[in-house]
GROMACS .gro file of C-alpha atoms in nm:
model
  327
    1ASP     CA    1   0.074   3.955  -1.118
    2LYS     CA    2   0.413   4.119  -1.162
    3GLY     CA    3   0.334   4.364  -0.881
    4VAL     CA    4   0.228   4.084  -0.646
    5LEU     CA    5   0.540   3.883  -0.729
    6ASN     CA    6   0.768   4.181  -0.668
    7TYR     CA    7   0.594   4.248  -0.335
    8GLN     CA    8   0.646   3.886  -0.231
    9LYS     CA    9   1.013   3.891  -0.329
   10ASN     CA   10   1.075   4.217  -0.144
   11LEU     CA   11   0.899   4.087   0.166
   12ALA     CA   12   1.097   3.763   0.154
   13GLU     CA   13   1.425   3.951   0.111
   14THR     CA   14   1.345   4.195   0.395
   15HIS     CA   15   1.263   3.908   0.631
   16LYS     CA   16   1.488   3.640   0.482
   17ASP     CA   17   1.599   3.506   0.821
   18LYS     CA   18   1.245   3.482   0.957
   19LEU     CA   19   0.992   3.205   0.906
   20VAL     CA   20   0.755   3.428   0.710
   21GLY     CA   21   1.032   3.523   0.467
   22LYS     CA   22   1.132   3.160   0.413
   23LEU     CA   23   0.772   3.049   0.360
   24ILE     CA   24   0.715   3.320   0.101
   25ASN     CA   25   1.044   3.240  -0.069
   26MET     CA   26   0.946   2.873  -0.084
   27SER     CA   27   0.630   2.962  -0.277
   28VAL     CA   28   0.810   3.176  -0.536
   29GLU     CA   29   0.951   3.018  -0.853
   30ILE     CA   30   1.323   3.060  -0.910
   31ASP     CA   31   1.443   3.314  -1.166
   32ILE     CA   32   1.577   3.144  -1.476
   33PRO     CA   33   1.844   3.345  -1.660
   34GLU     CA   34   1.884   3.368  -2.034
   35PRO     CA   35   2.181   3.179  -2.180
   36ASP     CA   36   2.501   3.385  -2.170
   37LYS     CA   37   2.594   3.257  -2.517
   38GLU     CA   38   2.416   3.137  -2.827
   39ILE     CA   39   2.295   2.781  -2.788
   40GLU     CA   40   2.095   2.542  -3.004
   41ASP     CA   41   1.810   2.472  -2.762
   42THR     CA   42   1.716   2.756  -2.526
   43ALA     CA   43   1.418   2.566  -2.386
   44LEU     CA   44   1.639   2.273  -2.287
   45PHE     CA   45   1.888   2.510  -2.124
   46LYS     CA   46   1.610   2.667  -1.916
   47PHE     CA   47   1.468   2.330  -1.817
   48ASP     CA   48   1.808   2.201  -1.708
   49TYR     CA   49   1.870   2.518  -1.508
   50TYR     CA   50   1.527   2.491  -1.344
   51LYS     CA   51   1.581   2.123  -1.263
   52HIS     CA   52   1.923   2.181  -1.103
   53HIS     CA   53   1.828   2.499  -0.915
   54TYR     CA   54   1.478   2.395  -0.811
   55TRP     CA   55   1.560   2.400  -0.437
   56ASP     CA   56   1.748   2.732  -0.440
   57ASN     CA   57   1.460   2.922  -0.277
   58ILE     CA   58   1.407   2.664  -0.003
   59ASP     CA   59   1.618   2.644   0.312
   60LEU     CA   60   1.661   2.269   0.348
   61ASN     CA   61   1.829   2.315   0.686
   62ASP     CA   62   1.534   2.490   0.852
   63ASP     CA   63   1.321   2.226   1.023
   64ARG     CA   64   1.039   2.475   1.073
   65LEU     CA   65   0.953   2.430   0.706
   66GLY     CA   66   0.933   2.051   0.735
   67LYS     CA   67   0.563   2.031   0.817
   68SER     CA   68   0.454   2.307   0.581
   69ALA     CA   69   0.202   2.214   0.311
   70LEU     CA   70   0.416   2.425   0.077
   71PHE     CA   71   0.710   2.193   0.136
   72TYR     CA   72   0.501   1.886   0.052
   73ASN     CA   73   0.371   2.058  -0.262
   74GLN     CA   74   0.724   2.138  -0.373
   75MET     CA   75   0.838   1.780  -0.316
   76GLU     CA   76   0.542   1.642  -0.508
   77LYS     CA   77   0.602   1.877  -0.800
   78TYR     CA   78   0.975   1.809  -0.821
   79PHE     CA   79   0.973   1.431  -0.776
   80THR     CA   80   0.662   1.352  -0.983
   81LYS     CA   81   0.656   1.625  -1.249
   82VAL     CA   82   0.985   1.812  -1.291
   83ILE     CA   83   1.245   1.535  -1.315
   84PRO     CA   84   1.207   1.257  -1.575
   85GLN     CA   85   0.988   0.978  -1.442
   86ALA     CA   86   1.242   0.696  -1.470
   87PRO     CA   87   1.329   0.492  -1.159
   88ASP     CA   88   1.707   0.536  -1.185
   89THR     CA   89   1.672   0.913  -1.226
   90ILE     CA   90   1.427   0.945  -0.939
   91ILE     CA   91   1.645   0.735  -0.707
   92LYS     CA   92   1.951   0.946  -0.789
   93ARG     CA   93   1.761   1.271  -0.724
   94ILE     CA   94   1.616   1.137  -0.397
   95ASP     CA   95   1.961   1.049  -0.264
   96GLU     CA   96   2.100   1.389  -0.368
   97PHE     CA   97   1.808   1.568  -0.205
   98LEU     CA   98   1.816   1.375   0.123
   99SER     CA   99   2.192   1.426   0.152
  100GLN     CA  100   2.120   1.801   0.182
  101VAL     CA  101   1.868   1.757   0.465
  102ASP     CA  102   1.972   1.712   0.829
  103GLN     CA  103   1.929   1.343   0.908
  104GLY     CA  104   1.678   1.284   1.184
  105GLY     CA  105   1.525   1.632   1.169
  106ILE     CA  106   1.163   1.719   1.101
  107MET     CA  107   1.229   1.801   0.734
  108TRP     CA  108   1.416   1.473   0.688
  109LYS     CA  109   1.132   1.276   0.846
  110SER     CA  110   0.870   1.456   0.637
  111SER     CA  111   1.071   1.383   0.324
  112ILE     CA  112   1.101   1.012   0.408
  113GLU     CA  113   0.728   0.988   0.478
  114PHE     CA  114   0.645   1.146   0.145
  115LEU     CA  115   0.906   0.983  -0.077
  116ILE     CA  116   0.854   0.619   0.018
  117TYR     CA  117   0.494   0.628  -0.107
  118ALA     CA  118   0.517   0.900  -0.374
  119HIS     CA  119   0.567   0.659  -0.664
  120ILE     CA  120   0.408   0.337  -0.539
  121LYS     CA  121   0.066   0.402  -0.696
  122THR     CA  122   0.186   0.527  -1.032
  123LYS     CA  123   0.105   0.332  -1.348
  124ILE     CA  124   0.456   0.387  -1.484
  125MET     CA  125   0.641   0.057  -1.515
  126GLY     CA  126   0.929  -0.014  -1.278
  127MET     CA  127   0.847   0.241  -1.011
  128ASP     CA  128   0.845  -0.031  -0.746
  129ALA     CA  129   1.225   0.004  -0.759
  130VAL     CA  130   1.189   0.349  -0.599
  131TYR     CA  131   0.985   0.206  -0.312
  132VAL     CA  132   1.237  -0.076  -0.257
  133HIS     CA  133   1.529   0.170  -0.266
  134MET     CA  134   1.363   0.396  -0.011
  135ALA     CA  135   1.284   0.104   0.218
  136ASP     CA  136   1.630  -0.054   0.194
  137ASN     CA  137   1.832   0.266   0.230
  138TYR     CA  138   1.625   0.473   0.472
  139ILE     CA  139   1.381   0.255   0.669
  140LEU     CA  140   1.482  -0.111   0.698
  141ASN     CA  141   1.844  -0.030   0.783
  142GLY     CA  142   1.767   0.122   1.124
  143LYS     CA  143   1.778   0.491   1.026
  144CYS     CA  144   1.413   0.541   1.119
  145ASP     CA  145   1.379   0.306   1.416
  146ASP     CA  146   1.350   0.596   1.660
  147TRP     CA  147   1.043   0.752   1.499
  148ILE     CA  148   0.865   0.490   1.284
  149ASP     CA  149   0.674   0.226   1.481
  150LYS     CA  150   0.836  -0.117   1.477
  151GLU     CA  151   0.499  -0.264   1.377
  152LYS     CA  152   0.493  -0.049   1.065
  153ILE     CA  153   0.851  -0.139   0.975
  154ASP     CA  154   0.771  -0.508   1.026
  155LYS     CA  155   0.486  -0.474   0.774
  156ILE     CA  156   0.709  -0.306   0.516
  157ARG     CA  157   0.990  -0.564   0.539
  158PRO     CA  158   0.813  -0.874   0.397
  159LYS     CA  159   0.651  -0.664   0.125
  160VAL     CA  160   0.990  -0.532   0.013
  161ASN     CA  161   1.147  -0.878   0.040
  162LYS     CA  162   0.887  -1.004  -0.209
  163MET     CA  163   0.927  -0.710  -0.445
  164ARG     CA  164   1.308  -0.699  -0.452
  165PRO     CA  165   1.378  -1.021  -0.655
  166THR     CA  166   1.135  -0.927  -0.933
  167LEU     CA  167   1.245  -0.570  -1.006
  168ILE     CA  168   1.321  -0.483  -1.368
  169GLY     CA  169   1.684  -0.572  -1.438
  170LYS     CA  170   1.691  -0.861  -1.190
  171THR     CA  171   1.719  -1.224  -1.295
  172ALA     CA  172   1.374  -1.379  -1.260
  173PRO     CA  173   1.346  -1.635  -0.979
  174ASN     CA  174   1.347  -1.980  -1.133
  175LEU     CA  175   1.034  -2.191  -1.147
  176ILE     CA  176   0.993  -2.564  -1.194
  177LEU     CA  177   0.626  -2.655  -1.218
  178ALA     CA  178   0.416  -2.943  -1.347
  179ASP     CA  179   0.213  -2.950  -1.667
  180SER     CA  180  -0.149  -3.068  -1.679
  181THR     CA  181  -0.046  -3.433  -1.618
  182GLU     CA  182   0.096  -3.328  -1.280
  183LYS     CA  183   0.393  -3.551  -1.365
  184ASN     CA  184   0.604  -3.364  -1.619
  185TRP     CA  185   0.803  -3.084  -1.456
  186ILE     CA  186   0.915  -2.794  -1.673
  187ASN     CA  187   1.207  -2.574  -1.572
  188LEU     CA  188   1.180  -2.204  -1.662
  189LYS     CA  189   1.559  -2.194  -1.703
  190SER     CA  190   1.538  -2.464  -1.967
  191VAL     CA  191   1.326  -2.244  -2.192
  192LYS     CA  192   1.608  -2.150  -2.432
  193HIS     CA  193   1.464  -1.864  -2.633
  194LYS     CA  194   1.563  -1.504  -2.700
  195TYR     CA  195   1.250  -1.384  -2.517
  196THR     CA  196   1.021  -1.553  -2.267
  197LEU     CA  197   0.679  -1.423  -2.169
  198LEU     CA  198   0.616  -1.538  -1.812
  199ILE     CA  199   0.253  -1.490  -1.726
  200PHE     CA  200   0.050  -1.579  -1.415
  201TRP     CA  201  -0.322  -1.625  -1.471
  202ALA     CA  202  -0.630  -1.813  -1.350
  203ASP     CA  203  -0.903  -1.972  -1.558
  204ASP     CA  204  -1.171  -1.841  -1.319
  205CYS     CA  205  -1.043  -1.481  -1.339
  206GLY     CA  206  -1.272  -1.266  -1.556
  207HIS     CA  207  -0.990  -1.037  -1.668
  208CYS     CA  208  -0.771  -1.337  -1.754
  209GLN     CA  209  -1.050  -1.489  -1.963
  210LYS     CA  210  -1.031  -1.181  -2.185
  211GLU     CA  211  -0.655  -1.120  -2.177
  212ILE     CA  212  -0.512  -1.470  -2.220
  213PRO     CA  213  -0.674  -1.528  -2.563
  214LYS     CA  214  -0.540  -1.186  -2.672
  215PHE     CA  215  -0.190  -1.276  -2.554
  216HIS     CA  216  -0.220  -1.604  -2.741
  217ALA     CA  217  -0.341  -1.438  -3.062
  218PHE     CA  218  -0.033  -1.216  -3.057
  219TYR     CA  219   0.191  -1.514  -2.975
  220ASP     CA  220   0.038  -1.711  -3.262
  221SER     CA  221   0.087  -1.419  -3.500
  222ILE     CA  222   0.454  -1.391  -3.403
  223LYS     CA  223   0.511  -1.763  -3.459
  224LYS     CA  224   0.344  -1.757  -3.802
  225ASN     CA  225   0.458  -1.423  -3.940
  226THR     CA  226   0.796  -1.333  -3.786
  227ASN     CA  227   1.129  -1.484  -3.690
  228ILE     CA  228   1.113  -1.344  -3.337
  229ASP     CA  229   1.232  -1.611  -3.096
  230LEU     CA  230   0.959  -1.599  -2.830
  231GLU     CA  231   0.818  -1.862  -2.596
  232VAL     CA  232   0.552  -1.839  -2.327
  233TYR     CA  233   0.570  -1.997  -1.981
  234ALA     CA  234   0.213  -1.965  -1.855
  235VAL     CA  235   0.147  -2.041  -1.488
  236CYS     CA  236  -0.211  -2.105  -1.383
  237THR     CA  237  -0.278  -2.004  -1.024
  238SER     CA  238  -0.601  -2.203  -0.987
  239ILE     CA  239  -0.594  -2.495  -0.746
  240GLU     CA  240  -0.851  -2.707  -0.927
  241ASN     CA  241  -0.709  -2.789  -1.269
  242ASP     CA  242  -1.020  -2.915  -1.451
  243GLY     CA  243  -1.127  -2.565  -1.558
  244TRP     CA  244  -0.768  -2.481  -1.654
  245ILE     CA  245  -0.738  -2.785  -1.884
  246LYS     CA  246  -1.074  -2.704  -2.050
  247PHE     CA  247  -0.962  -2.344  -2.108
  248ILE     CA  248  -0.635  -2.464  -2.266
  249ASP     CA  249  -0.825  -2.693  -2.502
  250LYS     CA  250  -1.090  -2.437  -2.588
  251HIS     CA  251  -0.840  -2.166  -2.681
  252ASN     CA  252  -0.569  -2.397  -2.818
  253LEU     CA  253  -0.302  -2.258  -2.588
  254ASP     CA  254  -0.007  -2.430  -2.754
  255TRP     CA  255   0.259  -2.275  -2.537
  256ILE     CA  256   0.411  -2.403  -2.211
  257ASN     CA  257   0.128  -2.452  -1.961
  258VAL     CA  258   0.212  -2.526  -1.598
  259SER     CA  259   0.030  -2.501  -1.267
  260ASP     CA  260   0.040  -2.596  -0.906
  261PHE     CA  261  -0.227  -2.828  -0.769
  262GLN     CA  262  -0.389  -2.901  -0.437
  263ASP     CA  263  -0.168  -3.189  -0.326
  264MET     CA  264   0.150  -3.002  -0.415
  265ARG     CA  265   0.032  -2.706  -0.211
  266ASP     CA  266  -0.072  -2.925   0.086
  267THR     CA  267   0.240  -3.143   0.089
  268PRO     CA  268   0.509  -2.970  -0.118
  269GLU     CA  269   0.787  -3.178   0.034
  270LYS     CA  270   0.654  -3.481  -0.163
  271TYR     CA  271   0.746  -3.307  -0.486
  272ILE     CA  272   1.104  -3.213  -0.402
  273ILE     CA  273   1.318  -3.405  -0.649
  274ASN     CA  274   1.695  -3.385  -0.601
  275GLY     CA  275   1.855  -3.195  -0.883
  276SER     CA  276   1.519  -3.114  -1.036
  277THR     CA  277   1.288  -2.923  -0.803
  278THR     CA  278   1.318  -2.731  -0.477
  279LEU     CA  279   1.066  -2.578  -0.241
  280LYS     CA  280   1.157  -2.238  -0.381
  281SER     CA  281   1.118  -2.339  -0.744
  282ILE     CA  282   0.767  -2.482  -0.697
  283ASN     CA  283   0.637  -2.212  -0.461
  284TYR     CA  284   0.594  -1.926  -0.708
  285ARG     CA  285   0.363  -1.746  -0.465
  286ASN     CA  286   0.667  -1.670  -0.248
  287SER     CA  287   0.905  -1.606  -0.538
  288TYR     CA  288   0.668  -1.370  -0.719
  289ASP     CA  289   0.430  -1.123  -0.562
  290VAL     CA  290   0.121  -1.270  -0.728
  291PHE     CA  291  -0.169  -1.090  -0.564
  292VAL     CA  292  -0.382  -1.027  -0.874
  293THR     CA  293  -0.400  -1.190  -1.216
  294PRO     CA  294  -0.296  -1.173  -1.488
  295ILE     CA  295   0.060  -1.057  -1.419
  296ALA     CA  296   0.306  -1.067  -1.708
  297TYR     CA  297   0.687  -1.047  -1.723
  298LEU     CA  298   0.906  -1.025  -2.033
  299LEU     CA  299   1.242  -1.200  -1.985
  300ASP     CA  300   1.551  -1.195  -2.205
  301GLU     CA  301   1.757  -1.500  -2.302
  302ASN     CA  302   1.932  -1.495  -1.962
  303LYS     CA  303   1.597  -1.465  -1.784
  304LYS     CA  304   1.663  -1.107  -1.684
  305ILE     CA  305   1.340  -0.911  -1.637
  306ILE     CA  306   1.297  -0.656  -1.918
  307ALA     CA  307   0.940  -0.547  -1.840
  308LYS     CA  308   0.658  -0.640  -1.605
  309GLN     CA  309   0.288  -0.593  -1.528
  310PHE     CA  310   0.167  -0.508  -1.877
  311ASP     CA  311  -0.145  -0.610  -2.070
  312SER     CA  312  -0.180  -0.773  -2.411
  313GLU     CA  313  -0.203  -0.443  -2.598
  314GLN     CA  314   0.111  -0.306  -2.434
  315PHE     CA  315   0.300  -0.630  -2.499
  316HIS     CA  316   0.337  -0.563  -2.872
  317HIS     CA  317   0.497  -0.225  -2.809
  318ILE     CA  318   0.722  -0.353  -2.529
  319LEU     CA  319   0.850  -0.643  -2.738
  320THR     CA  320   0.913  -0.413  -3.036
  321VAL     CA  321   1.111  -0.167  -2.820
  322SER     CA  322   1.309  -0.453  -2.664
  323ILE     CA  323   1.403  -0.594  -3.007
  324ASN     CA  324   1.496  -0.252  -3.146
  325ASN     CA  325   1.716  -0.179  -2.845
  326ASN     CA  326   1.863  -0.530  -2.851
  327PHE     CA  327   1.750  -0.608  -2.496
   0.00000   0.00000   0.00000
């Protein structure tokens, strides 16, 4: 292995200005030096060096490398495995990386194509912020109009517009919805508690039928055994409310239960009450990207989104971390 590596390095050095030399160099890991003084954590030193010098062997100004599978592999490794998988960190590293690449060139285009979708399918919470950042700063602002089809951009725009208001750290869009009487309207902002669990669910959803009782068992346990100030604002997405009301009664869901209903969806203007409701506050389907159920959000006392899209088992851990960190 050492002989092969030395051969590759010598070949790359001999032909460093040629494509073959640059391709070989791109496939070779950087050399990490030993610390020049005694330090407490050598492994951390080497990781930091590797992280900050990762691109040293790759000529980011040579567009010939832009369509190479090696280049895609290096991007995937760096952005999904090397740097910490936290949205703020990833966004910072993306901006630093793209600032080194010639805007509009093949390598820049290849990077944009890869980076906008690289984190969208991950199960790590909050990664939708990376997608929104990429869209806002590199695609929807006209930088890619000359090479990405307008039809494709037009499909991205409404998706991002729906995602942007519900990113972690944003203030949750307000909701004012009716309880099971279809007469009493409950304002999410009026829920004055340290923490609010906002959850969208449907009584005819098989996954919800399992998860909602688990959420309620945890909620009930908190109310009986702790002094944690938590309330639940549960929005049923079913149109027919008979099944919803039966489910509430069966499982004794003694938290805030609200829903829309057929007439409100058909003629929402009838339910606009000055100073009380607005079209935006009753149309949660536009305010929140509710495409599957259940979807849960944890909000702080100012209705800022702390966490999102978690299940009942994860909720206990998320709430504990939030309390310990005083979120």
